[in-house]
């Protein structure tokens, strides 16, 4: 295994922490009383990148975590990676670890003469609750294949084979693959990364803004919609890497996350959308017209991610009625619902104005 991107000597906390100016986005209500509050930041942007709505501090750098995967997949397609749509969706996935996900990752490896021994990701149990329980009942333990990023890592190793790049060390920031990923991230987001770290699976991780990530997802979703429109008109234009990734995710949302996962449901309920979550409370959604939304929950609370996102989609002009089932969650007492998780009126709360440079 290669050495980590950063050594322990570089992980010391700064003397003074500059805290983002987050706002209350989501509250847990128990019998009419606010029990918990999740703070965060959010932004909705139009196709041209202009802000439509925002809350908190959407221009502060943050780590997008796994929401970077569609951007990484675009880089790999640009480098010549060609996969069936279901496997390309898996390359952009934080999958649940179901059999179809594990088998899909193995298919990517086998197509390129690789094996699990070529993985350089970390080990983990399946991410999905049901998938994890089944895996444990059958005597399974943490593996690189069941780790939720294994589809991406299989695709990364395959991209190396296609280009004649070394497979060993493919996670090093100086590797040709990661240099291409960095270049693609800069192009799609329109930003120079503010910092570089290492994601949980070992992949280089860039600090960006919510605005930049929204811009990137808007481009991917618009490219997918544009490609469909050209094909419907009988055109033969070459499909861009952005379109290939966006269409794969739309056509196989079950590979991007898994059954019972809200990201999978969102793409099923909102045609033309491209959605990806990330650890520590990140959610980004691109829409067919090129607009997009991005959310970061400050405490990393995963349960608050989707209520804030659906509210932001509504502010972008999306009919969110079909999303009602994933826009909230019950608060239970004694096995019965006694409250619910709901977004605050954060778009109408006083906040610092969005930077004019937007």
Short mmCIF file of C-alpha atoms in Angstrom, two decimals:
data_model
loop_
_atom_site.label_atom_id
_atom_site.label_comp_id
_atom_site.label_asym_id
_atom_site.label_seq_id
_atom_site.Cartn_x
_atom_site.Cartn_y
_atom_site.Cartn_z
CA UNK A 1 0.00 0.00 0.00
CA UNK A 2 1.30 3.52 -0.77
CA UNK A 3 2.02 5.97 2.02
CA UNK A 4 -0.81 8.34 2.99
CA UNK A 5 -1.15 11.57 1.05
CA UNK A 6 -0.32 13.49 4.21
CA UNK A 7 1.76 12.35 7.16
CA UNK A 8 0.68 12.73 10.77
CA UNK A 9 3.10 15.64 11.10
CA UNK A 10 0.81 17.69 8.86
CA UNK A 11 -2.44 17.08 10.72
CA UNK A 12 -1.92 19.46 13.65
CA UNK A 13 -4.87 21.79 14.26
CA UNK A 14 -4.29 25.49 13.62
CA UNK A 15 -3.76 27.72 16.64
CA UNK A 16 -7.01 29.56 15.94
CA UNK A 17 -9.97 27.99 14.15
CA UNK A 18 -11.89 30.20 11.73
CA UNK A 19 -15.44 28.91 12.13
CA UNK A 20 -17.93 29.21 9.26
CA UNK A 21 -20.97 31.42 9.84
CA UNK A 22 -23.57 28.67 9.56
CA UNK A 23 -27.32 29.13 10.07
CA UNK A 24 -29.99 26.85 11.57
CA UNK A 25 -31.19 24.71 8.65
CA UNK A 26 -33.05 21.75 10.16
CA UNK A 27 -34.74 21.10 13.50
CA UNK A 28 -35.94 17.96 15.25
CA UNK A 29 -39.35 18.66 16.82
CA UNK A 30 -40.58 16.43 19.65
CA UNK A 31 -44.18 17.10 20.74
CA UNK A 32 -44.00 20.71 19.61
CA UNK A 33 -40.67 21.46 21.25
CA UNK A 34 -37.43 22.00 19.33
CA UNK A 35 -35.20 19.22 20.63
CA UNK A 36 -32.19 19.55 18.32
CA UNK A 37 -30.99 22.00 15.69
CA UNK A 38 -28.64 21.31 12.78
CA UNK A 39 -26.73 24.32 11.49
CA UNK A 40 -25.21 24.53 8.06
CA UNK A 41 -24.78 26.45 4.83
CA UNK A 42 -26.54 26.12 1.50
CA UNK A 43 -26.73 27.66 -1.95
CA UNK A 44 -28.84 27.39 -5.08
CA UNK A 45 -27.34 28.63 -8.34
CA UNK A 46 -28.75 29.27 -11.78
CA UNK A 47 -27.27 27.73 -14.92
CA UNK A 48 -24.96 30.73 -15.30
CA UNK A 49 -23.70 30.35 -11.74
CA UNK A 50 -25.65 33.31 -10.36
CA UNK A 51 -27.04 32.71 -6.85
CA UNK A 52 -30.77 32.07 -6.59
CA UNK A 53 -30.85 31.58 -2.82
CA UNK A 54 -28.38 31.00 -0.03
CA UNK A 55 -27.99 30.56 3.69
CA UNK A 56 -25.05 30.61 6.03
CA UNK A 57 -21.58 30.82 4.52
CA UNK A 58 -21.69 29.19 1.06
CA UNK A 59 -18.30 30.59 0.02
CA UNK A 60 -16.29 29.13 2.89
CA UNK A 61 -14.03 26.22 1.82
CA UNK A 62 -15.14 22.75 2.89
CA UNK A 63 -14.34 19.16 1.96
CA UNK A 64 -17.04 17.76 -0.39
CA UNK A 65 -16.04 14.19 0.48
CA UNK A 66 -17.84 11.62 -1.68
CA UNK A 67 -19.83 14.24 -3.58
CA UNK A 68 -16.59 14.63 -5.57
CA UNK A 69 -17.07 11.20 -7.14
CA UNK A 70 -19.03 12.30 -10.22
CA UNK A 71 -16.27 14.82 -10.97
CA UNK A 72 -13.64 12.11 -10.56
CA UNK A 73 -15.66 9.89 -12.89
CA UNK A 74 -15.75 12.66 -15.52
CA UNK A 75 -11.95 12.81 -15.36
CA UNK A 76 -11.70 9.05 -15.88
CA UNK A 77 -14.04 9.07 -18.88
CA UNK A 78 -11.97 11.87 -20.37
CA UNK A 79 -8.96 9.62 -19.92
CA UNK A 80 -10.58 6.88 -22.00
CA UNK A 81 -12.56 4.86 -19.46
CA UNK A 82 -15.47 3.18 -21.22
CA UNK A 83 -17.92 1.18 -19.14
CA UNK A 84 -21.52 0.03 -19.41
CA UNK A 85 -23.81 2.63 -17.86
CA UNK A 86 -24.45 0.65 -14.67
CA UNK A 87 -20.72 0.27 -14.02
CA UNK A 88 -20.01 3.93 -14.79
CA UNK A 89 -22.68 4.87 -12.26
CA UNK A 90 -20.91 2.60 -9.77
CA UNK A 91 -17.66 4.48 -10.47
CA UNK A 92 -19.41 7.60 -9.11
CA UNK A 93 -21.01 5.77 -6.18
CA UNK A 94 -20.97 5.52 -2.43
CA UNK A 95 -22.70 2.18 -2.71
CA UNK A 96 -24.46 0.22 0.01
CA UNK A 97 -22.42 -2.93 -0.52
CA UNK A 98 -25.20 -5.07 -1.96
CA UNK A 99 -24.36 -8.04 -4.15
CA UNK A 100 -24.91 -6.00 -7.34
CA UNK A 101 -22.42 -3.41 -6.10
CA UNK A 102 -19.76 -5.93 -5.13
CA UNK A 103 -20.22 -7.86 -8.36
CA UNK A 104 -20.13 -4.63 -10.36
CA UNK A 105 -16.78 -3.64 -8.90
CA UNK A 106 -15.44 -7.09 -9.71
CA UNK A 107 -16.71 -6.76 -13.29
CA UNK A 108 -14.77 -3.51 -13.74
CA UNK A 109 -11.62 -5.21 -12.48
CA UNK A 110 -12.07 -8.30 -14.65
CA UNK A 111 -12.71 -6.25 -17.79
CA UNK A 112 -9.25 -4.75 -17.37
CA UNK A 113 -7.24 -7.74 -16.16
CA UNK A 114 -7.23 -6.58 -12.55
CA UNK A 115 -8.13 -8.10 -9.21
CA UNK A 116 -9.06 -6.97 -5.71
CA UNK A 117 -5.36 -7.09 -4.84
CA UNK A 118 -4.97 -3.97 -7.00
CA UNK A 119 -7.27 -1.93 -4.76
CA UNK A 120 -5.64 0.79 -2.65
CA UNK A 121 -8.74 1.88 -0.75
CA UNK A 122 -9.39 1.27 2.94
CA UNK A 123 -11.38 -1.69 4.28
CA UNK A 124 -14.89 -1.42 5.68
CA UNK A 125 -18.15 -3.25 6.17
CA UNK A 126 -20.99 -2.55 3.70
CA UNK A 127 -22.39 0.95 4.18
CA UNK A 128 -26.09 0.03 3.91
CA UNK A 129 -27.69 -1.10 7.16
CA UNK A 130 -29.44 -4.15 5.69
CA UNK A 131 -26.45 -5.01 3.54
CA UNK A 132 -24.11 -4.78 6.53
CA UNK A 133 -26.32 -6.97 8.71
CA UNK A 134 -26.60 -9.62 6.01
CA UNK A 135 -22.84 -9.53 5.41
CA UNK A 136 -22.16 -9.99 9.14
CA UNK A 137 -24.71 -12.81 9.46
CA UNK A 138 -22.84 -14.64 6.74
CA UNK A 139 -19.55 -14.26 8.61
CA UNK A 140 -18.17 -11.37 6.58
CA UNK A 141 -15.79 -8.74 7.88
CA UNK A 142 -14.38 -5.44 6.63
CA UNK A 143 -12.94 -5.72 3.11
CA UNK A 144 -11.83 -3.39 0.34
CA UNK A 145 -14.55 -4.75 -1.93
CA UNK A 146 -17.38 -3.99 0.50
CA UNK A 147 -16.04 -0.51 1.27
CA UNK A 148 -18.47 1.97 -0.27
CA UNK A 149 -15.90 3.48 -2.68
CA UNK A 150 -14.81 0.21 -4.29
CA UNK A 151 -16.53 1.00 -7.58
CA UNK A 152 -14.56 4.22 -7.88
CA UNK A 153 -11.30 2.48 -7.01
CA UNK A 154 -11.94 -0.27 -9.53
CA UNK A 155 -12.52 2.42 -12.17
CA UNK A 156 -9.39 4.29 -11.15
CA UNK A 157 -7.25 1.18 -11.48
CA UNK A 158 -8.91 0.43 -14.84
CA UNK A 159 -8.18 3.95 -16.09
CA UNK A 160 -4.52 3.38 -15.26
CA UNK A 161 -4.46 0.18 -17.32
CA UNK A 162 -6.11 1.91 -20.27
CA UNK A 163 -3.49 4.66 -20.29
CA UNK A 164 -0.45 2.55 -19.48
CA UNK A 165 -0.03 4.32 -16.15
CA UNK A 166 1.24 2.44 -13.07
CA UNK A 167 -1.62 0.92 -11.12
CA UNK A 168 0.42 0.84 -7.96
CA UNK A 169 0.36 4.24 -6.32
CA UNK A 170 -2.72 5.46 -8.22
CA UNK A 171 -3.82 7.44 -5.13
CA UNK A 172 -0.66 9.55 -4.97
CA UNK A 173 -1.46 13.20 -5.84
CA UNK A 174 1.50 13.20 -8.24
CA UNK A 175 0.16 10.19 -10.20
CA UNK A 176 -1.04 11.09 -13.74
CA UNK A 177 -4.58 9.98 -12.85
CA UNK A 178 -4.81 12.24 -9.83
CA UNK A 179 -3.28 15.16 -11.70
CA UNK A 180 -6.01 14.75 -14.32
CA UNK A 181 -8.67 14.56 -11.59
CA UNK A 182 -7.36 17.76 -10.04
CA UNK A 183 -7.43 19.51 -13.41
CA UNK A 184 -11.00 18.34 -14.04
CA UNK A 185 -12.16 19.46 -10.60
CA UNK A 186 -10.71 22.92 -11.21
CA UNK A 187 -12.44 23.16 -14.58
CA UNK A 188 -15.88 21.93 -13.50
CA UNK A 189 -16.04 23.94 -10.28
CA UNK A 190 -14.31 27.04 -11.64
CA UNK A 191 -12.20 27.12 -8.50
CA UNK A 192 -8.64 26.54 -7.43
CA UNK A 193 -8.80 24.13 -4.45
CA UNK A 194 -8.17 25.91 -1.18
CA UNK A 195 -6.47 22.90 0.42
CA UNK A 196 -5.66 19.24 -0.21
CA UNK A 197 -6.31 16.38 2.18
CA UNK A 198 -7.08 12.66 2.07
CA UNK A 199 -10.60 11.22 1.97
CA UNK A 200 -11.63 8.28 4.12
CA UNK A 201 -10.93 5.78 1.33
CA UNK A 202 -7.47 7.25 0.68
CA UNK A 203 -8.24 9.37 -2.39
CA UNK A 204 -6.90 12.95 -2.66
CA UNK A 205 -9.55 15.37 -1.41
CA UNK A 206 -9.95 19.02 -2.40
CA UNK A 207 -11.36 21.87 -0.32
CA UNK A 208 -13.89 23.79 -2.41
CA UNK A 209 -16.98 25.94 -1.89
CA UNK A 210 -20.64 25.03 -2.09
CA UNK A 211 -20.92 27.42 -5.02
CA UNK A 212 -18.18 25.60 -6.90
CA UNK A 213 -19.67 22.16 -6.28
CA UNK A 214 -23.14 23.36 -7.33
CA UNK A 215 -21.66 24.77 -10.52
CA UNK A 216 -20.00 21.42 -11.33
CA UNK A 217 -23.19 19.40 -10.79
CA UNK A 218 -25.20 21.86 -12.86
CA UNK A 219 -22.78 21.32 -15.73
CA UNK A 220 -23.01 17.53 -15.46
CA UNK A 221 -26.82 17.50 -15.33
CA UNK A 222 -27.14 20.00 -18.18
CA UNK A 223 -24.74 17.98 -20.34
CA UNK A 224 -26.83 14.87 -19.77
CA UNK A 225 -30.05 16.68 -20.72
CA UNK A 226 -28.41 18.28 -23.75
CA UNK A 227 -27.14 14.91 -24.94
CA UNK A 228 -30.62 13.42 -24.68
CA UNK A 229 -32.09 16.35 -26.62
CA UNK A 230 -29.55 15.93 -29.42
CA UNK A 231 -30.24 12.21 -29.68
CA UNK A 232 -34.00 12.80 -29.69
CA UNK A 233 -33.51 15.12 -32.67
CA UNK A 234 -31.60 12.45 -34.52
CA UNK A 235 -28.22 14.08 -33.98
CA UNK A 236 -24.97 12.16 -33.89
CA UNK A 237 -22.87 14.52 -31.79
CA UNK A 238 -20.21 12.87 -29.65
CA UNK A 239 -21.25 12.45 -26.03
CA UNK A 240 -19.16 14.45 -23.55
CA UNK A 241 -17.68 12.88 -20.45
CA UNK A 242 -20.02 15.00 -18.33
CA UNK A 243 -23.03 13.69 -20.23
CA UNK A 244 -21.85 10.07 -19.99
CA UNK A 245 -21.49 10.28 -16.21
CA UNK A 246 -24.74 12.19 -15.70
CA UNK A 247 -26.78 9.81 -17.84
CA UNK A 248 -25.26 6.74 -16.19
CA UNK A 249 -26.21 8.04 -12.74
CA UNK A 250 -29.73 8.93 -13.87
CA UNK A 251 -30.31 5.57 -15.51
CA UNK A 252 -28.88 3.54 -12.64
CA UNK A 253 -29.52 5.45 -9.40
CA UNK A 254 -29.54 2.13 -7.53
CA UNK A 255 -25.83 1.83 -8.31
CA UNK A 256 -25.02 5.35 -7.07
CA UNK A 257 -26.29 4.55 -3.58
CA UNK A 258 -28.69 1.65 -3.08
CA UNK A 259 -32.24 0.58 -2.29
CA UNK A 260 -33.69 2.55 0.59
CA UNK A 261 -31.12 5.36 0.21
CA UNK A 262 -32.48 8.87 -0.23
CA UNK A 263 -30.05 9.81 -3.02
CA UNK A 264 -31.31 6.91 -5.13
CA UNK A 265 -34.90 7.93 -4.41
CA UNK A 266 -34.24 11.58 -5.24
CA UNK A 267 -32.99 10.76 -8.73
CA UNK A 268 -35.96 8.45 -9.30
CA UNK A 269 -38.46 11.07 -8.14
CA UNK A 270 -36.83 14.04 -9.87
CA UNK A 271 -36.16 13.17 -13.53
CA UNK A 272 -33.15 14.87 -15.03
CA UNK A 273 -31.40 15.35 -11.70
CA UNK A 274 -27.88 14.22 -10.82
CA UNK A 275 -27.45 13.82 -7.07
CA UNK A 276 -24.64 12.74 -4.80
CA UNK A 277 -24.17 12.85 -1.06
CA UNK A 278 -20.95 12.97 0.93
CA UNK A 279 -19.92 12.13 4.47
CA UNK A 280 -20.18 14.89 7.07
CA UNK A 281 -23.56 16.12 5.86
CA UNK A 282 -22.93 17.05 2.23
CA UNK A 283 -25.52 16.95 -0.57
CA UNK A 284 -25.30 18.32 -4.11
CA UNK A 285 -27.98 18.13 -6.81
CA UNK A 286 -27.69 19.26 -10.43
CA UNK A 287 -30.80 19.87 -12.53
CA UNK A 288 -31.44 19.47 -16.24
CA UNK A 289 -31.52 23.21 -16.91
CA UNK A 290 -28.02 23.62 -15.47
CA UNK A 291 -29.10 25.00 -12.11
CA UNK A 292 -28.02 23.23 -8.94
CA UNK A 293 -28.11 23.22 -5.14
CA UNK A 294 -25.49 22.32 -2.55
CA UNK A 295 -25.79 21.81 1.21
CA UNK A 296 -23.29 21.31 4.02
CA UNK A 297 -24.53 20.39 7.52
CA UNK A 298 -22.05 21.81 10.00
CA UNK A 299 -22.16 18.96 12.54
CA UNK A 300 -22.03 16.30 9.83
CA UNK A 301 -25.53 15.10 10.72
CA UNK A 302 -26.65 12.94 7.83
CA UNK A 303 -30.33 13.11 8.79
CA UNK A 304 -30.41 16.87 8.18
CA UNK A 305 -28.97 16.71 4.67
CA UNK A 306 -32.10 15.93 2.67
CA UNK A 307 -34.65 18.21 4.43
CA UNK A 308 -32.41 21.20 3.74
CA UNK A 309 -31.81 20.06 0.16
CA UNK A 310 -35.51 19.69 -0.66
CA UNK A 311 -36.22 23.16 0.73
CA UNK A 312 -33.47 24.59 -1.45
CA UNK A 313 -34.81 22.76 -4.50
CA UNK A 314 -38.18 24.35 -3.88
CA UNK A 315 -36.56 27.78 -3.86
CA UNK A 316 -35.05 26.89 -7.23
CA UNK A 317 -38.48 26.40 -8.75
CA UNK A 318 -38.67 22.61 -8.45
CA UNK A 319 -42.04 21.06 -7.61
CA UNK A 320 -41.03 19.29 -4.42
CA UNK A 321 -44.38 17.59 -3.76
CA UNK A 322 -43.07 14.25 -5.13
CA UNK A 323 -40.13 14.54 -2.71
CA UNK A 324 -42.27 14.77 0.42
CA UNK A 325 -41.35 11.28 1.64
CA UNK A 326 -37.62 12.11 1.74
CA UNK A 327 -38.00 15.74 2.84
CA UNK A 328 -38.56 14.83 6.48
CA UNK A 329 -38.35 11.94 8.94
CA UNK A 330 -40.44 10.98 11.98
CA UNK A 331 -39.26 11.58 15.53
CA UNK A 332 -40.29 8.55 17.56
CA UNK A 333 -41.34 8.03 21.15
CA UNK A 334 -42.20 4.57 22.39
CA UNK A 335 -42.23 3.33 18.82
CA UNK A 336 -44.80 5.94 17.76
CA UNK A 337 -44.34 9.23 15.94
CA UNK A 338 -44.31 12.17 18.34
CA UNK A 339 -42.66 14.72 16.09
CA UNK A 340 -40.65 15.14 12.95
CA UNK A 341 -37.45 16.37 11.44
CA UNK A 342 -38.08 19.45 9.34
CA UNK A 343 -36.25 22.27 7.61
CA UNK A 344 -36.39 25.69 9.24
CA UNK A 345 -37.42 28.78 7.31
CA UNK A 346 -33.73 29.34 6.66
CA UNK A 347 -34.13 31.09 3.33
CA UNK A 348 -36.08 33.88 5.03
CA UNK A 349 -33.81 34.23 8.04
CA UNK A 350 -31.56 37.28 8.34
CA UNK A 351 -28.03 36.40 7.27
CA UNK A 352 -24.90 37.98 5.94
CA UNK A 353 -25.37 38.99 2.30
CA UNK A 354 -23.96 36.77 -0.41
CA UNK A 355 -20.68 38.06 -1.78
CA UNK A 356 -21.26 40.47 -4.67
CA UNK A 357 -18.61 38.62 -6.64
CA UNK A 358 -21.08 35.77 -7.09
#
